[in-house]
Structures are given as structure tokens and as C-alpha cells.
Short mmCIF file of N, CA and C in Angstrom, two decimals:
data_model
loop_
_atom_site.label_atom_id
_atom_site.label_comp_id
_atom_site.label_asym_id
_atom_site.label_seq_id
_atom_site.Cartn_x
_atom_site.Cartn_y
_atom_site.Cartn_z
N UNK A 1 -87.04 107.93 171.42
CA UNK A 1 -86.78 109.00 170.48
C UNK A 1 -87.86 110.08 170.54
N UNK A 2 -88.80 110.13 171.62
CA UNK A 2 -89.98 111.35 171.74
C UNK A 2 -89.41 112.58 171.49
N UNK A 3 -89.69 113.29 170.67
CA UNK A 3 -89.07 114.76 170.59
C UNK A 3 -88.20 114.92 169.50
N UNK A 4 -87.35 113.95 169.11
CA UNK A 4 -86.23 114.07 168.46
C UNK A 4 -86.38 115.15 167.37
N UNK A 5 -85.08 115.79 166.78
CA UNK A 5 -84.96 115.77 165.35
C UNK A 5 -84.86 114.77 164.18
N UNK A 6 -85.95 115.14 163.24
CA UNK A 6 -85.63 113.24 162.66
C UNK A 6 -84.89 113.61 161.56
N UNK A 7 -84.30 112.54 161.66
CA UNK A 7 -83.11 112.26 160.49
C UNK A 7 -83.50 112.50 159.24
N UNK A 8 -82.39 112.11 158.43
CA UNK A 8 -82.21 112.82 157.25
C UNK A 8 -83.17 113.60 156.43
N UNK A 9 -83.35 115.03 157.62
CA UNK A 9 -83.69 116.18 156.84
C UNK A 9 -85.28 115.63 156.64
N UNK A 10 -86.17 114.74 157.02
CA UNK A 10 -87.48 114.79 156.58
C UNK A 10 -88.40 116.16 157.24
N UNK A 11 -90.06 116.42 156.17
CA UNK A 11 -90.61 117.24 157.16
C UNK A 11 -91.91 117.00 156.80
N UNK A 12 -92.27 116.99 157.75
CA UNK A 12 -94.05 116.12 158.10
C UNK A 12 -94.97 117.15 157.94
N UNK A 13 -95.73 116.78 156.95
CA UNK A 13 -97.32 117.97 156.52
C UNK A 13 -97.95 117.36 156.71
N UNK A 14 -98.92 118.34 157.89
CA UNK A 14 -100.37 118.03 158.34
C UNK A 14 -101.16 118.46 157.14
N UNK A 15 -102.44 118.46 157.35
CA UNK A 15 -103.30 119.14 156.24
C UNK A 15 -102.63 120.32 156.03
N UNK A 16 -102.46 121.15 154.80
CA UNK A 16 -102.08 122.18 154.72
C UNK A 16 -103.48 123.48 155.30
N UNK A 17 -102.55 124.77 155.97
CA UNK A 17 -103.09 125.35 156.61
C UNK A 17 -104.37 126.08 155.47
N UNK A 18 -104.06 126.50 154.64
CA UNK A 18 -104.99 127.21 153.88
C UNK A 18 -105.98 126.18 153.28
N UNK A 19 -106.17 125.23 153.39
CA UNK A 19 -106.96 123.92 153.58
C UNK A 19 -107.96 124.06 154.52
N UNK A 20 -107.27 124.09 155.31
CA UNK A 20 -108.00 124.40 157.02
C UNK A 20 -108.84 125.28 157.08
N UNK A 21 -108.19 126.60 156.67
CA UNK A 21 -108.62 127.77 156.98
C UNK A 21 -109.86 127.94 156.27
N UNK A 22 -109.73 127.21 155.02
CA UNK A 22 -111.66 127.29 154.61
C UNK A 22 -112.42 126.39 154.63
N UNK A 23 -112.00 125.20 155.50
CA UNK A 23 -112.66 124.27 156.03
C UNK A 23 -113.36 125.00 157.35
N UNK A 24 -112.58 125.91 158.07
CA UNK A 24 -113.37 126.43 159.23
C UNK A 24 -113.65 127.81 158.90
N UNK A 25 -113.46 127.72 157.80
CA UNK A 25 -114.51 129.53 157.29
C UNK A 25 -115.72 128.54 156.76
N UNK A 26 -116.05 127.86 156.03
CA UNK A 26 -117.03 127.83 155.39
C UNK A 26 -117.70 126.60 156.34
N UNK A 27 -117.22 125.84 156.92
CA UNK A 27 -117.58 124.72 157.78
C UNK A 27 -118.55 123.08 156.75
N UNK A 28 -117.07 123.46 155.69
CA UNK A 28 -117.19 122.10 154.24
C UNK A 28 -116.18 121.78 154.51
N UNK A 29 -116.09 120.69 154.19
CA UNK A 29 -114.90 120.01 153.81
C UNK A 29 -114.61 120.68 152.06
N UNK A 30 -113.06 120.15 151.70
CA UNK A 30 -112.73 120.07 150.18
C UNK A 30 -113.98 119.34 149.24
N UNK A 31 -114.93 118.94 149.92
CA UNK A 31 -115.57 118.19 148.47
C UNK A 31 -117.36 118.96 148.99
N UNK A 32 -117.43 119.80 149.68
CA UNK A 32 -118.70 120.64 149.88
C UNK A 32 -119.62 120.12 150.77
N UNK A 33 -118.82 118.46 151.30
CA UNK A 33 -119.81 118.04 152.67
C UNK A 33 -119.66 119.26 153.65
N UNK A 34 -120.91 119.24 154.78
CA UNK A 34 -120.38 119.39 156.12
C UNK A 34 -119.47 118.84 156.89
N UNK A 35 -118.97 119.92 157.63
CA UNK A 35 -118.29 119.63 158.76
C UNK A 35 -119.01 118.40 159.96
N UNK A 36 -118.77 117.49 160.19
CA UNK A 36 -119.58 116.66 161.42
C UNK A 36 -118.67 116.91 162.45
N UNK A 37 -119.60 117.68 163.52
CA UNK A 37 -118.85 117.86 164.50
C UNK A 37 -119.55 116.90 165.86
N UNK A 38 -118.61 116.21 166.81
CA UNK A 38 -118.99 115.00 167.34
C UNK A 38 -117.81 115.19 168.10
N UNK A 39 -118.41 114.19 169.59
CA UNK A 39 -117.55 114.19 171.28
C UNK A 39 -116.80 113.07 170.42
N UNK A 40 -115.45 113.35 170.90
CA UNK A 40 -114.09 112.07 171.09
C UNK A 40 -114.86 111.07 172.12
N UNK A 41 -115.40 109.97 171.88
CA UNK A 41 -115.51 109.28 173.37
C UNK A 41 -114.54 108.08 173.91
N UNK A 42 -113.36 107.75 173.23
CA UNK A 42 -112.53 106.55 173.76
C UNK A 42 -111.14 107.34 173.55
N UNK A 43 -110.09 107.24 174.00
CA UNK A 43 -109.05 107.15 173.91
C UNK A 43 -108.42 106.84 172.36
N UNK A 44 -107.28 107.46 172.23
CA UNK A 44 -106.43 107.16 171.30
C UNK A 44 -107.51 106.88 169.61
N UNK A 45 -108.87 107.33 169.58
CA UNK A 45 -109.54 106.81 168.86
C UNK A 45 -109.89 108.40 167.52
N UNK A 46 -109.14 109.09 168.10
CA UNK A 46 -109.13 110.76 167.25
C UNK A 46 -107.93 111.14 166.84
N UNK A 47 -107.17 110.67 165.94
CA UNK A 47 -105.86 111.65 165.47
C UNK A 47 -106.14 112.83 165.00
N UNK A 48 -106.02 113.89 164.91
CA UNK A 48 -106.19 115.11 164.87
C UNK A 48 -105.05 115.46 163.27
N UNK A 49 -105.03 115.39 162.13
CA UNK A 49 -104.58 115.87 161.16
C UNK A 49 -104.33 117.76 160.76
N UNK A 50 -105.11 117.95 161.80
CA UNK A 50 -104.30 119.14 161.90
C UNK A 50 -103.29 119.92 162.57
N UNK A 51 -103.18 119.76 163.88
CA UNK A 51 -102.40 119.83 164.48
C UNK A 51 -101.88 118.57 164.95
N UNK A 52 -102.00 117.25 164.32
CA UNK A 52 -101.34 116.35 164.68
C UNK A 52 -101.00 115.53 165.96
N UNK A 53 -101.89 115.50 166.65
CA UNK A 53 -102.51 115.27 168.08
C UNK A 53 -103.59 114.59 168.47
N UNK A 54 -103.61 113.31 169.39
CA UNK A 54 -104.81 113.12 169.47
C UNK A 54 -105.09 113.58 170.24
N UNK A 55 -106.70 113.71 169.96
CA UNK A 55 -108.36 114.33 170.77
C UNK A 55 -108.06 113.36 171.44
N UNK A 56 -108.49 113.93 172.84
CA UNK A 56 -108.72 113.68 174.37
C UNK A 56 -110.18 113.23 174.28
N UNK A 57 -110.04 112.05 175.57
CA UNK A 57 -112.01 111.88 175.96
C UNK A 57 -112.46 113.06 176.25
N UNK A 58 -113.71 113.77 175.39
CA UNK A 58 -114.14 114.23 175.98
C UNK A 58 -114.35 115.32 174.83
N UNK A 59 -113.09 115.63 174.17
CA UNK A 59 -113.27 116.59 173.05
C UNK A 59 -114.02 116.53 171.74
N UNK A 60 -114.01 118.11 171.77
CA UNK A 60 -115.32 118.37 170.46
C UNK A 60 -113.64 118.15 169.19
N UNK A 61 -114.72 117.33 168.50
CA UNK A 61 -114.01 117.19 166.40
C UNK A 61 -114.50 117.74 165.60
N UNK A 62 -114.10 117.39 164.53
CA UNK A 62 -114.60 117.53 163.30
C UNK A 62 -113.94 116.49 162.34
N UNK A 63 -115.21 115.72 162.08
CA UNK A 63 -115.05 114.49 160.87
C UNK A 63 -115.08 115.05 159.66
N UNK A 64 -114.34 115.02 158.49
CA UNK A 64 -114.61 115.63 156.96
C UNK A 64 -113.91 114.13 156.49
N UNK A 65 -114.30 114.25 154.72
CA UNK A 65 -113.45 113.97 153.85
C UNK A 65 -112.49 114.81 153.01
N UNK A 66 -111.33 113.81 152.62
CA UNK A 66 -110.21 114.52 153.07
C UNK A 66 -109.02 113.94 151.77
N UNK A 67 -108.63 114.62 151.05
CA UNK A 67 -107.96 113.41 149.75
C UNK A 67 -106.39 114.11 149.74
N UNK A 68 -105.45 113.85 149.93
CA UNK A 68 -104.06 114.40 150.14
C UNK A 68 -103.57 114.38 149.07
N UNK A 69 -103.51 114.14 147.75
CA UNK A 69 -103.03 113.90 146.72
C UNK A 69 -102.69 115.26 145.86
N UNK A 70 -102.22 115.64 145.35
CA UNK A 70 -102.07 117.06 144.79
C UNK A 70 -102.60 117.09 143.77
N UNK A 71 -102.39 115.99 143.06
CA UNK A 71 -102.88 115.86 141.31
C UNK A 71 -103.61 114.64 141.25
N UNK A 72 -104.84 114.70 140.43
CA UNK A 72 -105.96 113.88 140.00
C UNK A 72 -105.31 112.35 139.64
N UNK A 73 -105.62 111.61 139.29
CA UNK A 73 -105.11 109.98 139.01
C UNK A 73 -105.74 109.35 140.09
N UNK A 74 -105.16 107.86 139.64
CA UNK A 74 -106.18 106.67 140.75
C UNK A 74 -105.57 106.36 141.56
N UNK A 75 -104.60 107.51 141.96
CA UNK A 75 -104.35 107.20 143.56
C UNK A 75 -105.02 108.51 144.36
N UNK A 76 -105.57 109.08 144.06
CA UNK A 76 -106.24 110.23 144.37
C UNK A 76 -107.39 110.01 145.93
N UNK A 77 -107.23 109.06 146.57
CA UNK A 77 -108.08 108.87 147.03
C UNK A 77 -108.53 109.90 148.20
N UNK A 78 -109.73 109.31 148.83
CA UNK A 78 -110.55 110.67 149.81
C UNK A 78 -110.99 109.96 150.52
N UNK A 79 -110.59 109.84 151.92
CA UNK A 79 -111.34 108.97 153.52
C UNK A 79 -111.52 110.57 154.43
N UNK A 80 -111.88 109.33 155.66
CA UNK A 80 -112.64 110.37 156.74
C UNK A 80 -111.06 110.73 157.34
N UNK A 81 -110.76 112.38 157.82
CA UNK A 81 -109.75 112.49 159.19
C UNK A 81 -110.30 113.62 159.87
N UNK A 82 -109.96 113.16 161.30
CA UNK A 82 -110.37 113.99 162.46
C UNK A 82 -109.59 115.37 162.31
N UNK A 83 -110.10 116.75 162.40
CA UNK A 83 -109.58 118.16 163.13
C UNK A 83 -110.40 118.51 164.00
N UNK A 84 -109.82 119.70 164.49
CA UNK A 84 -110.56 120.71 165.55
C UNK A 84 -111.57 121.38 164.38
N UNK A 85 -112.23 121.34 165.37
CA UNK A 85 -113.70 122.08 164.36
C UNK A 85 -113.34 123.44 164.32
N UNK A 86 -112.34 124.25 165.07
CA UNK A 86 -111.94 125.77 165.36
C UNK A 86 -110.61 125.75 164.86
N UNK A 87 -110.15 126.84 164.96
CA UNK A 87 -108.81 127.05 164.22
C UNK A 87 -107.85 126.80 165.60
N UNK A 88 -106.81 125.89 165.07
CA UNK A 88 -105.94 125.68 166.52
C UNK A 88 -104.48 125.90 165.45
N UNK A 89 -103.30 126.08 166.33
CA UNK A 89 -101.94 125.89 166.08
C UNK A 89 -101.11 125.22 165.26
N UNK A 90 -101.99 124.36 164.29
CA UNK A 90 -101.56 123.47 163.54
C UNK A 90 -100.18 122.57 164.10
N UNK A 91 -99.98 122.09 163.44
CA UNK A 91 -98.58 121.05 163.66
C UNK A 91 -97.18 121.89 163.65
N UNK A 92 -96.51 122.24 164.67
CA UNK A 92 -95.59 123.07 165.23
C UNK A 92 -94.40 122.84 165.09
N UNK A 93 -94.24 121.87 165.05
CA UNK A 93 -92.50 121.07 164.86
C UNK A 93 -92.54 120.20 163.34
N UNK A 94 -92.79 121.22 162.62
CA UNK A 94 -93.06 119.56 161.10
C UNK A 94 -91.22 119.10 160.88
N UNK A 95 -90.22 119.40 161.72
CA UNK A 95 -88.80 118.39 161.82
C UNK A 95 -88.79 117.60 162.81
N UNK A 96 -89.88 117.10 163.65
CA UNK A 96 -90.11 116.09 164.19
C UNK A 96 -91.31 115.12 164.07
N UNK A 97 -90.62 113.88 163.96
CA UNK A 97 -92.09 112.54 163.81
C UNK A 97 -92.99 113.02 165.22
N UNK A 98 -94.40 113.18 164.82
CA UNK A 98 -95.22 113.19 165.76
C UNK A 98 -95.22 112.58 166.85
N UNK A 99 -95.17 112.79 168.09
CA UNK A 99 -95.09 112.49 169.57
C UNK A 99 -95.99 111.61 169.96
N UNK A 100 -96.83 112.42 169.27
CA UNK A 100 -98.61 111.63 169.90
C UNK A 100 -99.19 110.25 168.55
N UNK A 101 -98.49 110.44 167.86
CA UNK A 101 -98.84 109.02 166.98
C UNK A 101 -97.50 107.89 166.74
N UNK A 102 -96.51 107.89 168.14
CA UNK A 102 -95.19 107.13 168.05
C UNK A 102 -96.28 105.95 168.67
N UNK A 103 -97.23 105.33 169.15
CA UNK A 103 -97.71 104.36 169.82
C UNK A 103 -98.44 103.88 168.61
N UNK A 104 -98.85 104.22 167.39
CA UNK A 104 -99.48 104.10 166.16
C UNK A 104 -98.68 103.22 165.31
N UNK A 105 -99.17 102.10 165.15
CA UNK A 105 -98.27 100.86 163.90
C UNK A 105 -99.67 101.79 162.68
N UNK A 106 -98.12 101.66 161.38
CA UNK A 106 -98.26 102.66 160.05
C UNK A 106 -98.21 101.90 158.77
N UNK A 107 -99.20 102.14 158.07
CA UNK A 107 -98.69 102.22 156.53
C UNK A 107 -98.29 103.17 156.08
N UNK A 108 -96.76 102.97 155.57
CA UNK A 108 -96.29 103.92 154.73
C UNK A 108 -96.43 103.44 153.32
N UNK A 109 -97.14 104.48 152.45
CA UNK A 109 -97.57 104.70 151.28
C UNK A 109 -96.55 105.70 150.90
N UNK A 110 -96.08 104.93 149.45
CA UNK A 110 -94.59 105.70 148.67
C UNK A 110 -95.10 106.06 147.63
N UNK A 111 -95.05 107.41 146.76
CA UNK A 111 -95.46 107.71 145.70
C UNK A 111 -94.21 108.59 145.10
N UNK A 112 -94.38 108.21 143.67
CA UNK A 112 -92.94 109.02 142.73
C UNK A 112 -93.53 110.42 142.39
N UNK A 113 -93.11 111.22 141.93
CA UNK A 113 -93.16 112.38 141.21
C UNK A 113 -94.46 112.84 140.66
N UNK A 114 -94.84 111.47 140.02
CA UNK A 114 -95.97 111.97 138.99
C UNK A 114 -96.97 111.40 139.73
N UNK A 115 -97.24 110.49 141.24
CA UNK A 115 -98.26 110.62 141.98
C UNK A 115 -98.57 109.41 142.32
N UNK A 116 -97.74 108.42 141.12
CA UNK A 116 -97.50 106.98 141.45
C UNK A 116 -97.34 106.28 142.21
N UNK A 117 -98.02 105.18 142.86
CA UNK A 117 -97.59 104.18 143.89
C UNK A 117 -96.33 103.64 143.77
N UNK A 118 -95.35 103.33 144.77
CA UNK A 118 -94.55 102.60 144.57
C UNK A 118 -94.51 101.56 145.61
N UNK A 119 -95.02 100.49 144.69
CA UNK A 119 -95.78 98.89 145.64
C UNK A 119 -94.16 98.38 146.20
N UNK A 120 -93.33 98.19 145.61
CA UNK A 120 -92.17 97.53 146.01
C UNK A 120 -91.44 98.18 147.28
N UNK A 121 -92.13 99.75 147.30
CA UNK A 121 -91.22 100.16 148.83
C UNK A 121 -92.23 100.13 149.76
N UNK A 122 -93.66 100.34 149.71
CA UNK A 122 -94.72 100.23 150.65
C UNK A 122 -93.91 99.20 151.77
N UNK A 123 -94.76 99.55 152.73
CA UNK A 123 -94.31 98.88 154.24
C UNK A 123 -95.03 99.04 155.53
N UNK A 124 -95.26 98.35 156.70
CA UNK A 124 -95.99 98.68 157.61
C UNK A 124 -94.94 98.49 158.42
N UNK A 125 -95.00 99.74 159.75
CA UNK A 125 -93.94 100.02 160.47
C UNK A 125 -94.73 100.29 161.84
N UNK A 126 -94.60 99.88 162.83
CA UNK A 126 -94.50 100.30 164.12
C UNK A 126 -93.96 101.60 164.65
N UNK A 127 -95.28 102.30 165.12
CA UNK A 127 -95.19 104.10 165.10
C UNK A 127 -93.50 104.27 165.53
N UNK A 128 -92.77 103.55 166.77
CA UNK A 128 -91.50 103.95 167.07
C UNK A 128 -90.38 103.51 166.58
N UNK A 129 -90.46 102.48 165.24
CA UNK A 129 -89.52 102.38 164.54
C UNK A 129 -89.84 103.13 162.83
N UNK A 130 -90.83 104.05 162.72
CA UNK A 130 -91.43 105.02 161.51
C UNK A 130 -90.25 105.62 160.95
N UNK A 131 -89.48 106.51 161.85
CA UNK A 131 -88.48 107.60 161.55
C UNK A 131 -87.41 106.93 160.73
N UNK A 132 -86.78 105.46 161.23
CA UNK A 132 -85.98 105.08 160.41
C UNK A 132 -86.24 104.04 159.06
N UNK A 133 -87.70 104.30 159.30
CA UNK A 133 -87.90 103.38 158.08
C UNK A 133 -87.97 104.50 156.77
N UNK A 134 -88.43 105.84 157.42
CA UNK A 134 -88.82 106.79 156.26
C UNK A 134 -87.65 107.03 155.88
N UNK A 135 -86.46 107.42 156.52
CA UNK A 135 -85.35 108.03 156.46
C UNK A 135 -84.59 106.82 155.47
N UNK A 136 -84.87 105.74 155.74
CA UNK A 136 -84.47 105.05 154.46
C UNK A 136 -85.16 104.70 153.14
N UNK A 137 -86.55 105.32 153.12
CA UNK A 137 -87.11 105.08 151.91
C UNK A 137 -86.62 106.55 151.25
N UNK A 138 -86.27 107.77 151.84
CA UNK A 138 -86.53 108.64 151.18
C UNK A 138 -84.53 109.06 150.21
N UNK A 139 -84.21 107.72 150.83
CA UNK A 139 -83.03 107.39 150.32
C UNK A 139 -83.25 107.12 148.34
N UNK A 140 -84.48 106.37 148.47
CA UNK A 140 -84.13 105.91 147.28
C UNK A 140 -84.68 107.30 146.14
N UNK A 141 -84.06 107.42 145.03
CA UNK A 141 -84.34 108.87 144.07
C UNK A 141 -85.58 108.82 143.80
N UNK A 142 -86.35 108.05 143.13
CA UNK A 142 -88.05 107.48 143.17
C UNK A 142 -88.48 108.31 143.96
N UNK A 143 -88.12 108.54 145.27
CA UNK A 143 -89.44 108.65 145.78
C UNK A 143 -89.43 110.27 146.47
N UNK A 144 -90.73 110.88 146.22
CA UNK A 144 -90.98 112.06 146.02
C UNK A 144 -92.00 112.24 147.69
N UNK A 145 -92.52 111.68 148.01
CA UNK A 145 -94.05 111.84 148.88
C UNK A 145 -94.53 110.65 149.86
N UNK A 146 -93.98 110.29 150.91
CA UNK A 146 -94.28 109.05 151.89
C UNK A 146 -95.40 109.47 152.55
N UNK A 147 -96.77 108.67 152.61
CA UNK A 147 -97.61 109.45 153.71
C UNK A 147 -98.05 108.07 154.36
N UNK A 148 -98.57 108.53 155.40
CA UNK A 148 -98.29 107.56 156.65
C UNK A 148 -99.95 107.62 156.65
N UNK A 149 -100.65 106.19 157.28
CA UNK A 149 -101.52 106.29 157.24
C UNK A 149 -101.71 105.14 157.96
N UNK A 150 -103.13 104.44 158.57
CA UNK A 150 -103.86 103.83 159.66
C UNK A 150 -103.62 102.56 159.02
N UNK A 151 -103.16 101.69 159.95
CA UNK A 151 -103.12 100.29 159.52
C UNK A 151 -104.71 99.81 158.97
N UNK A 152 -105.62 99.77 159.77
CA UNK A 152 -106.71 98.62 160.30
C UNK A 152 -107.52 99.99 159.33
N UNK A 153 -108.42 101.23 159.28
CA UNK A 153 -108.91 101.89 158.80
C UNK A 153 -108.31 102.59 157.74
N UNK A 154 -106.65 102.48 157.27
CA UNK A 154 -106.87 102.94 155.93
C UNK A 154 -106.54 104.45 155.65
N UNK A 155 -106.68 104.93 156.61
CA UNK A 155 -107.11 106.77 156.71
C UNK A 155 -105.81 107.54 156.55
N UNK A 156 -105.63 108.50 155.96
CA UNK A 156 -104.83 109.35 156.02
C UNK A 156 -103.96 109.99 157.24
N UNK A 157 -102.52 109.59 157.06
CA UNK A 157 -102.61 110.35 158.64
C UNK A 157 -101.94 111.85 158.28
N UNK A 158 -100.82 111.51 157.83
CA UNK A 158 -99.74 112.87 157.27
C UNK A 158 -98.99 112.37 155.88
N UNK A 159 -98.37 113.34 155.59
CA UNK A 159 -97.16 113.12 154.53
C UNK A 159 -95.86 113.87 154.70
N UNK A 160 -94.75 112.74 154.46
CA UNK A 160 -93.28 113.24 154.44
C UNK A 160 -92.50 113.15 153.51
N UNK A 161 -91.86 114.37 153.17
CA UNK A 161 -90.98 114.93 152.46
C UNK A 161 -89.75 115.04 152.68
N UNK A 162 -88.84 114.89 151.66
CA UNK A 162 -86.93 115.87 152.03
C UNK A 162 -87.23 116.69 152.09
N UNK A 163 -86.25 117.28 153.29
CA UNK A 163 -85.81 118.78 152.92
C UNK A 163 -84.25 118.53 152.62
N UNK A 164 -84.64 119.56 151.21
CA UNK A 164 -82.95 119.63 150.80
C UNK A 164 -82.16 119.71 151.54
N UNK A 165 -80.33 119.41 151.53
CA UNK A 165 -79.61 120.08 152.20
C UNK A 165 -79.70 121.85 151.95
N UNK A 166 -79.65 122.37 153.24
CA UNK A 166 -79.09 123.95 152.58
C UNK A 166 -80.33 124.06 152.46
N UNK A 167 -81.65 123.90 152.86
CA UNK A 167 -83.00 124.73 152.62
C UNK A 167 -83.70 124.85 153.61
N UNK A 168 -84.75 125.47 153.79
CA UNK A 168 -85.82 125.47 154.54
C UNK A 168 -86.58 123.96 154.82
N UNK A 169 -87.81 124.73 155.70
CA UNK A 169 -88.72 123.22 155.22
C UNK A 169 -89.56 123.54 153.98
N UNK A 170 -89.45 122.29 153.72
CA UNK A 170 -90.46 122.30 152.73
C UNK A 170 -91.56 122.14 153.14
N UNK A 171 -92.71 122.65 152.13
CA UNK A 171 -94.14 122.35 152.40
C UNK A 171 -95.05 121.70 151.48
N UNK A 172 -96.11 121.34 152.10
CA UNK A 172 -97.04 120.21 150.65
C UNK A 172 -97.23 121.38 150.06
N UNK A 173 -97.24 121.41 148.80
CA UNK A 173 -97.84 122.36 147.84
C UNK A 173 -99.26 122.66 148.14
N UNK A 174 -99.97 124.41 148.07
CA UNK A 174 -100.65 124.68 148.58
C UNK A 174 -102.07 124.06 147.34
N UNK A 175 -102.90 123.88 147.23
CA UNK A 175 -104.46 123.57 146.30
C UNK A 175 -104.72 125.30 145.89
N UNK A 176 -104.65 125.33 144.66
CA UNK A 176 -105.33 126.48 144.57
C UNK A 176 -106.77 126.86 144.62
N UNK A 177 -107.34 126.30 145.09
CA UNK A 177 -109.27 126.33 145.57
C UNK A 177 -109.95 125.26 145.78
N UNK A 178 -110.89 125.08 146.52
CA UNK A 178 -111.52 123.96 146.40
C UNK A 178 -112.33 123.64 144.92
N UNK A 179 -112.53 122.46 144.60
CA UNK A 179 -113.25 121.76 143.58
C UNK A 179 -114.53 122.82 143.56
N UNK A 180 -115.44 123.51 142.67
CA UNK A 180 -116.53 123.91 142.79
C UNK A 180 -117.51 123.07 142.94
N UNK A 181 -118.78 123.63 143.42
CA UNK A 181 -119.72 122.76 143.63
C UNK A 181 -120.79 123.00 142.94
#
């Protein structure tokens, strides 16, 4: 299924771009660390959350912390994810499951409306059977926000959404500023 259109209408948000954009204007992360910028040195060992790609041996990163959540509560959490330390292309196709993380076994993390876990649909999926597992969680009315994330480390990878019938894509809602410091 490399490439596909994925089914029922989902659409995959990388970090949102205006996120980015003052992560590499100001060279902070959202919470006022530095940027750590550091060589990829192994394989498959850099997912790239911004453009959704892994770093190659050899390439320059950028390590930040990183909390995907829109609204405050105790699921709010904040781990490490890899970007380009420079401004690149972001994630290009958000109506297709990522190419470069189909070899990636996933936790999918289900949250309702108001930001809530939902423990009873959680699941760990094997990166090339992902598409049809989401496409059936996003079946059930509950659920508002699937984000996919690292089995063994935990880490954030993306988050998926419906898109309505009859709409555009949708997008993660933008942060209106970072937290002050």
C-alpha cells in the first residue's frame, strides 16, 4: 500500500507549520529550550516530525521538546522529536499514511473531544497494517484525534484526523503563541 490514498477520508498532521516556523526563527523549542542540533548516525534511528521522513546517516537534526496536545490536562504530555534544524517542505501528502514510517510498529493513542484518553480503543499496530486500523477507530463517534507514536520510546510521531465528507483537509488547530518564558 506505499503511496496509497488512505481510506476513509483520514489526514495526517506533522508538527504544525507555524510551530516550526518559530522553532527555526528563534532556534527554541515550544517550551524555550534550545534547539540540539546533532549528526543522524544509524539508520532508521531519526523520524523527522516535520516533514515526516526519516534522517539519513549522516544528516544534520534537530532534537526539541515537543507536546501535541492542543489543550492543557494530564494528557498533555511533552517528549523529545527529531526535525530539520532549517526550514524544509514539511509533510506534502497529509492524505497519505507516511511512506517512510510503514516499516514502524505503532501506538495508536485515541483521544475524545475534550482531550481524553480512550484506553479501550488504544492499540499497537504494525506500521503496514496502521491505515486500517485507524480507518476503523475513526469509525467510532468518540473519537476526535488518533496520534501515532513509538512503540519502545514513547515519542510522538503524528496525529490523525477525519476529513469530513465534502471538505478539505483538515488541519491540527494552529497554538496561538508559544507559552512565555
Amino acid at each position: 500500500m506505499r503511496g496509497t490514498e488512505t481510506p476513509a477520508g483520514f489526514h495526517i498532521d506533522a508538527i504544525p507549520r507555524a510551530i516550526l516556523e518559530e522553532i527555526w526563527t528563534t532556534g527554541r523549542d515550544p517550551f524555550g529550550h534550545p534547539l540540539e542540533i546533532m549528526v543522524n548516525e544509524a539508520p532508521r534511528s531519526a523520524p523527522l516530525r516535520c516533514c515526516l521522513k526519516e534522517a539519513t546517516v549522516g544528516e544534520t537534526v534537530g532534537l526539541l521538546a515537543y507536546g501535541p496536545m492542543d489543550q492543557p490536562g494530564p494528557y498533555a504530555e511533552v517528549g523529545p522529536v527529531f526535525i530539520h534544524p532549517t526550514p524544509c517542505d514539511g509533510y506534502e501528502e497529509p492524505h497519505r499514511y507516511p511512506a517512510d514510517f510503514r516499516h514502524r510498529r505503532q501506538v495508536l493513542r485515541v483521544y475524545d473531544g475534550a482531550g481524553r484518553m480512550l484506553y479501550d480503543l488504544n492499540q499497537i499496530v504494525e506500521g503496514d497494517e496502521a491505515e486500517a486500523a485507524i480507518a476503523t477507530l475513526l469509525q467510532d463517534p468518540r473519537v476526535a484525534v488518533v496520534h501515532s507514536r513509538n512503540v519502545l520510546a514513547g515519542c510522538y510521531m503524528f496525529a490523525i484526523r477525519r476529513t469530513p465528507r465534502g471538505s478539505g483537509p483538515l488541519t491540527m488547530p494552529s497554538r496561538d503563541s508559544f507559552p512565555s518564558q
